Coordinates of C-alpha atoms and ligand atoms in Angstrom, one line a residue:
M1 CA 0.0 0.0 0.0
G2 CA 1.5 3.3 -1.1
F3 CA 0.8 7.0 -0.6
P4 CA -1.5 8.5 0.5
V5 CA -2.5 5.6 2.8
T6 CA 1.1 5.0 3.8
R7 CA 2.7 8.1 5.2
M8 CA 6.2 7.4 6.6
R9 CA 6.2 10.8 8.4
R10 CA 3.5 9.7 10.9
L11 CA 6.1 8.0 13.1
R12 CA 8.6 10.9 12.9
R13 CA 6.3 13.6 14.4
S14 CA 7.8 13.8 17.9
E15 CA 10.9 12.8 19.7
T16 CA 8.9 10.4 21.8
L17 CA 7.4 8.7 18.8
R18 CA 10.8 8.5 17.1
S19 CA 12.3 7.0 20.2
M20 CA 9.7 4.3 20.2
V21 CA 10.5 3.1 16.7
R22 CA 14.3 3.7 16.9
E23 CA 16.0 0.5 15.7
T24 CA 19.5 1.0 17.2
Q25 CA 20.5 2.5 20.5
I26 CA 24.0 3.1 21.8
A27 CA 24.5 1.8 25.3
R28 CA 27.5 2.4 27.6
E29 CA 28.2 -1.3 27.5
D30 CA 29.0 -1.1 23.8
L31 CA 31.9 1.2 24.3
I32 CA 35.6 0.6 24.7
L33 CA 38.0 3.5 25.4
P34 CA 41.6 3.3 24.1
L35 CA 44.2 4.8 26.5
F36 CA 47.9 5.7 25.8
V37 CA 50.4 5.1 28.6
V38 CA 53.8 6.7 28.9
E39 CA 56.7 6.6 31.4
G40 CA 56.9 9.1 34.3
S41 CA 54.4 10.3 36.9
G42 CA 51.8 13.0 36.9
V43 CA 51.8 13.0 33.1
R44 CA 48.5 14.0 31.3
E45 CA 49.8 15.2 28.1
P46 CA 47.3 16.3 25.4
I47 CA 47.9 14.8 21.9
S48 CA 47.8 17.7 19.4
S49 CA 46.5 15.5 16.5
M50 CA 43.7 14.1 18.6
P51 CA 41.7 16.8 20.5
G52 CA 40.5 15.7 23.9
V53 CA 42.9 12.6 24.0
H54 CA 45.9 12.4 26.3
R55 CA 49.0 10.3 27.0
F56 CA 48.9 9.3 30.7
S57 CA 51.6 8.0 33.1
V58 CA 50.6 4.9 35.0
D59 CA 49.4 6.8 38.1
Q60 CA 47.2 9.1 36.0
V61 CA 45.9 6.3 33.8
V62 CA 44.5 4.7 36.9
I63 CA 42.6 7.9 37.7
E64 CA 41.3 8.0 34.2
A65 CA 40.3 4.3 34.4
E66 CA 38.3 5.0 37.5
R67 CA 36.5 7.9 35.8
V68 CA 35.7 5.8 32.8
R69 CA 34.3 3.0 35.0
D70 CA 32.2 5.5 36.9
L71 CA 30.7 6.6 33.6
G72 CA 29.6 3.0 32.9
V73 CA 32.1 2.1 30.2
P74 CA 33.0 -1.5 30.8
A75 CA 36.4 -1.8 29.1
I76 CA 39.6 0.1 28.1
I77 CA 42.3 -1.0 25.6
L78 CA 45.9 -0.1 26.5
F79 CA 48.6 1.2 24.2
G80 CA 52.1 1.6 25.5
I81 CA 54.7 4.2 24.4
P82 CA 58.1 3.1 25.9
D83 CA 61.0 5.5 26.4
T84 CA 63.4 3.2 24.5
K85 CA 62.9 1.2 21.3
D86 CA 65.1 -1.4 19.6
A87 CA 65.0 -3.7 16.5
R88 CA 63.2 -6.6 18.2
G89 CA 60.8 -4.5 20.2
S90 CA 62.3 -5.7 23.5
G91 CA 60.0 -3.5 25.5
A92 CA 56.9 -5.2 24.3
D93 CA 57.1 -8.3 26.5
E94 CA 59.0 -7.0 29.5
A95 CA 57.4 -8.1 32.8
D96 CA 57.8 -4.5 34.0
G97 CA 57.1 -2.8 30.7
I98 CA 54.8 0.2 30.4
V99 CA 51.6 -1.7 29.4
Q100 CA 52.3 -4.4 32.0
R101 CA 52.6 -1.9 34.8
A102 CA 49.6 0.0 33.7
S103 CA 47.5 -3.1 33.4
R104 CA 48.5 -4.3 36.9
A105 CA 47.7 -0.9 38.4
I106 CA 44.3 -0.7 36.8
V107 CA 43.3 -4.3 37.6
D108 CA 44.3 -3.6 41.2
A109 CA 42.4 -0.2 41.5
V110 CA 39.4 -0.9 39.3
P111 CA 38.9 -4.6 39.3
D112 CA 35.5 -4.6 37.5
L113 CA 36.9 -2.7 34.5
V114 CA 37.9 -5.1 31.7
V115 CA 41.5 -4.5 30.7
I116 CA 42.2 -5.2 27.0
T117 CA 45.7 -4.9 25.7
D118 CA 46.8 -4.2 22.2
V119 CA 49.5 -6.7 21.2
C120 CA 51.8 -5.3 18.5
L121 CA 55.5 -4.5 18.1
C122 CA 55.3 -1.2 16.3
E123 CA 55.3 1.0 19.4
Y124 CA 58.4 -0.9 20.6
T125 CA 60.6 -1.3 17.5
D126 CA 63.0 1.5 16.4
H127 CA 62.0 0.8 12.8
G128 CA 58.3 1.2 13.6
H129 CA 57.1 -2.0 11.9
C130 CA 54.7 -4.5 13.5
G131 CA 57.1 -7.4 13.2
T132 CA 60.9 -8.1 13.3
L133 CA 63.0 -7.5 10.2
D134 CA 65.4 -9.3 7.9
G135 CA 66.9 -6.4 6.0
H136 CA 63.8 -4.5 4.9
E137 CA 61.6 -7.6 4.9
I138 CA 59.1 -8.0 7.7
Q139 CA 59.5 -11.5 9.0
N140 CA 56.3 -13.4 9.7
D141 CA 57.1 -16.6 11.6
A142 CA 59.9 -15.0 13.7
S143 CA 57.5 -12.2 14.7
L144 CA 55.0 -14.7 16.1
E145 CA 57.3 -15.7 18.9
R146 CA 57.7 -12.1 20.0
L147 CA 53.9 -11.5 19.7
A148 CA 53.1 -14.6 21.7
A149 CA 55.6 -13.7 24.4
T150 CA 54.0 -10.2 24.6
A151 CA 50.5 -11.6 24.9
V152 CA 51.7 -13.9 27.8
S153 CA 53.3 -11.0 29.6
H154 CA 50.0 -9.0 29.3
A155 CA 48.0 -11.9 30.7
R156 CA 50.5 -12.2 33.6
A157 CA 49.8 -8.5 34.2
G158 CA 46.1 -9.1 34.5
A159 CA 44.7 -8.4 31.1
S160 CA 41.5 -10.4 30.4
I161 CA 41.4 -9.8 26.7
I162 CA 44.4 -9.8 24.3
A163 CA 44.0 -7.9 21.0
P164 CA 46.6 -8.6 18.4
S165 CA 46.8 -5.8 15.8
D166 CA 50.0 -6.7 13.9
M167 CA 48.4 -8.7 11.0
M168 CA 51.0 -11.4 10.8
D169 CA 49.7 -14.7 9.5
G170 CA 49.1 -17.3 12.3
R171 CA 49.4 -14.9 15.2
V172 CA 46.1 -15.8 16.8
G173 CA 47.0 -19.5 16.8
A174 CA 50.5 -18.8 18.2
I175 CA 49.1 -16.5 20.9
R176 CA 46.3 -19.0 21.8
A177 CA 48.9 -21.8 22.2
A178 CA 51.2 -19.7 24.3
L179 CA 48.5 -18.5 26.6
D180 CA 47.2 -22.0 27.1
A181 CA 50.6 -23.4 27.7
E182 CA 51.2 -20.7 30.5
G183 CA 47.9 -21.4 32.2
F184 CA 45.9 -18.5 30.7
D185 CA 43.2 -20.5 29.0
Q186 CA 40.6 -18.1 30.4
V187 CA 42.2 -15.1 28.7
A188 CA 40.2 -14.1 25.5
I189 CA 41.5 -13.1 22.1
M190 CA 39.9 -10.2 20.3
S191 CA 41.5 -10.3 16.9
Y192 CA 42.0 -7.3 14.7
A193 CA 41.1 -9.7 11.9
A194 CA 40.2 -7.3 9.1
K195 CA 42.6 -4.5 9.6
Y196 CA 43.2 -2.4 6.5
A197 CA 46.3 -0.4 5.5
S198 CA 44.6 2.9 6.1
A199 CA 45.4 6.6 5.9
F200 CA 43.0 7.1 8.8
Y201 CA 45.7 5.9 11.3
G202 CA 47.7 9.1 10.8
P203 CA 46.9 10.8 14.1
F204 CA 47.5 7.6 16.1
R205 CA 51.0 7.2 14.7
E206 CA 51.9 10.6 15.9
A207 CA 50.3 9.8 19.3
A208 CA 52.1 6.4 19.6
E209 CA 55.3 7.5 17.9
S210 CA 55.0 4.4 15.7
T211 CA 55.4 5.8 12.1
P212 CA 57.4 3.2 10.1
E213 CA 60.9 4.4 9.4
F214 CA 60.9 3.1 5.9
G215 CA 58.1 1.7 3.6
D216 CA 54.6 1.2 4.8
R217 CA 52.4 -1.5 6.3
R218 CA 50.8 -2.6 3.0
G219 CA 52.8 -5.9 3.1
Y220 CA 50.8 -7.1 6.1
Q221 CA 47.7 -5.0 6.5
M222 CA 44.8 -5.5 4.1
D223 CA 44.4 -3.7 0.8
P224 CA 41.4 -1.3 1.2
P225 CA 39.5 -2.3 -2.0
N226 CA 39.2 -6.0 -0.9
R227 CA 36.0 -7.3 0.6
R228 CA 35.9 -11.1 0.1
E229 CA 39.4 -11.3 1.5
A230 CA 38.2 -9.9 4.8
M231 CA 35.9 -12.9 5.3
R232 CA 38.9 -15.2 4.7
E233 CA 40.9 -13.3 7.3
M234 CA 38.1 -13.5 9.8
R235 CA 37.4 -17.2 9.2
L236 CA 41.1 -18.1 9.6
D237 CA 41.3 -16.2 12.9
L238 CA 38.2 -18.0 14.2
E239 CA 39.8 -21.3 13.2
E240 CA 43.0 -20.3 15.1
G241 CA 40.9 -19.6 18.2
A242 CA 39.8 -16.0 18.2
D243 CA 36.9 -15.3 20.6
M244 CA 35.9 -12.0 18.9
L245 CA 36.6 -10.4 15.6
M246 CA 37.4 -6.7 14.8
V247 CA 37.0 -4.6 11.7
K248 CA 39.3 -1.6 11.5
P249 CA 38.8 1.2 10.5
A250 CA 35.1 1.4 11.0
M251 CA 33.3 4.1 9.0
A252 CA 34.9 3.5 5.6
Y253 CA 34.5 -0.3 6.1
L254 CA 30.8 -0.6 7.3
D255 CA 30.1 -3.0 4.4
I256 CA 32.8 -5.3 5.8
L257 CA 31.2 -5.1 9.2
A258 CA 27.7 -5.8 7.8
D259 CA 29.1 -8.8 5.8
A260 CA 30.8 -10.1 9.0
R261 CA 27.6 -9.7 11.0
R262 CA 25.7 -12.0 8.5
E263 CA 28.6 -14.5 8.3
F264 CA 29.7 -15.0 11.9
E265 CA 28.0 -15.6 15.3
V266 CA 30.9 -14.4 17.4
P267 CA 30.9 -10.9 19.0
L268 CA 32.1 -8.3 16.6
A269 CA 34.1 -5.2 17.4
A270 CA 34.8 -2.1 15.2
Y271 CA 37.5 0.5 15.8
Q272 CA 36.6 4.1 15.1
V273 CA 40.3 5.0 14.5
S274 CA 42.2 8.2 15.2
G275 CA 41.6 9.7 11.8
E276 CA 37.8 9.2 11.9
Y277 CA 37.7 10.7 15.4
S278 CA 40.0 13.7 14.7
M279 CA 38.3 14.6 11.4
I280 CA 35.1 15.1 13.2
K281 CA 36.8 17.0 16.0
A282 CA 38.7 19.3 13.6
A283 CA 35.7 20.1 11.5
G284 CA 33.8 20.9 14.7
E285 CA 36.5 23.2 15.9
R286 CA 36.2 25.1 12.6
G287 CA 32.5 25.4 13.0
W288 CA 31.8 23.4 9.9
I289 CA 29.9 20.6 11.6
D290 CA 28.3 20.0 15.0
A291 CA 31.0 17.6 16.3
D292 CA 28.9 16.1 19.1
R293 CA 26.0 15.2 16.8
A294 CA 28.4 14.0 14.0
M295 CA 30.3 11.8 16.6
E296 CA 27.0 10.2 17.8
E297 CA 25.9 9.6 14.2
A298 CA 29.2 8.0 13.4
I299 CA 29.0 5.7 16.4
V300 CA 25.4 4.7 15.8
S301 CA 26.2 3.9 12.2
I302 CA 28.9 1.5 13.4
K303 CA 26.4 -0.3 15.7
R304 CA 23.7 -0.3 13.0
A305 CA 26.1 -2.0 10.6
G306 CA 26.5 -4.8 13.1
A307 CA 29.1 -4.1 15.8
D308 CA 28.6 -5.3 19.3
M309 CA 31.5 -3.3 20.6
I310 CA 32.9 0.0 19.5
L311 CA 36.4 1.1 20.2
T312 CA 36.3 4.9 20.2
Y313 CA 38.3 7.8 21.6
A314 CA 34.9 9.4 22.3
A315 CA 33.8 6.6 24.6
A316 CA 33.8 8.6 27.8
D317 CA 32.2 11.7 26.2
I318 CA 29.4 9.6 24.7
A319 CA 28.8 7.7 27.9
E320 CA 28.6 11.0 29.8
K321 CA 25.8 12.1 27.5
L322 CA 23.7 8.9 27.6
Ligands
LIG401 C1 49.1 -1.0 15.7 C2 47.9 -0.2 15.8 C3 47.5 0.9 15.1 C4 46.3 1.3 15.5 C5 45.9 0.5 16.5 N1 46.9 -0.5 16.7 C6 48.3 1.7 14.1 C7 48.8 1.1 12.8 O1 48.5 0.0 12.4 O2 49.5 1.9 12.2 C8 45.6 2.5 15.0 C9 44.6 3.1 15.9 C10 44.1 4.4 15.5 O3 44.4 5.0 14.4 O4 43.3 5.0 16.2 N2 49.7 -1.4 16.9

């Protein structure tokens, strides 16, 4: 039955009516806040490329974690920025490394907050790549050992979810085996399964000081035009033991997220990355868009496309407004 019997505007007439027929709602429980941790104490350093985002020392990140938990956000994901870097990324799996200390302190102070740790070598290597090198070649299998050791050190520090973001082949299987061998069979893996080689990571690389010294990440991260390949990546990670899958970035890859929602039963996460976040903030600062509304719209679009969990630098701001 068409117009004039059918009138779509009938159910849009008031906010109350609209709220009754709204198909997607953002809940605090959907949100995960990324946090950057640096050495020192008393540090709360704004990141110029990411308005409203800071680098915290361990003592300050604990305060931020408490605030986030009080706002009803259930989880954070930690990124470490060490003072010293070397070729093999030695800092990544140190028992007393930056992420390990932050994780221990947060688990101690805010036990009901879920601590997720990003497992990658790029913040710890002097060359800035996500694996170890043989000349200018990023080694796959040799990197797996380093990644697995890093995951185990995070589990020892109390992390309950490990999130590998390096895109080496076989890392989920290697990490699962290492965790199980060390008695961490209860620690979950959230795999950055469909992670694309994206220009939208620009602000993060400044924040984490992880820009590759030579070349780029196209030899291991996915080629943006590919859609079917993402399903293969995700299926492989599930076979290797991933508990949850992630699509990253989010907004330019909502088709991938919707495909994954149809294809898989596991919980799905999507990462609204630094560039997605900072573009909205920057345009808001210029008065070109209403940044709060645009941010909410972006987040709801990610949920509508099929994400159960959304990693976003706006998690605390959004939770505050709900
Ligand atoms: C790699 C990693 C990156 C991001 C999360 N984990 C950067 C990269 O692959 O270059 C990007 C996050 C963002 O842009 O917000 N450890």
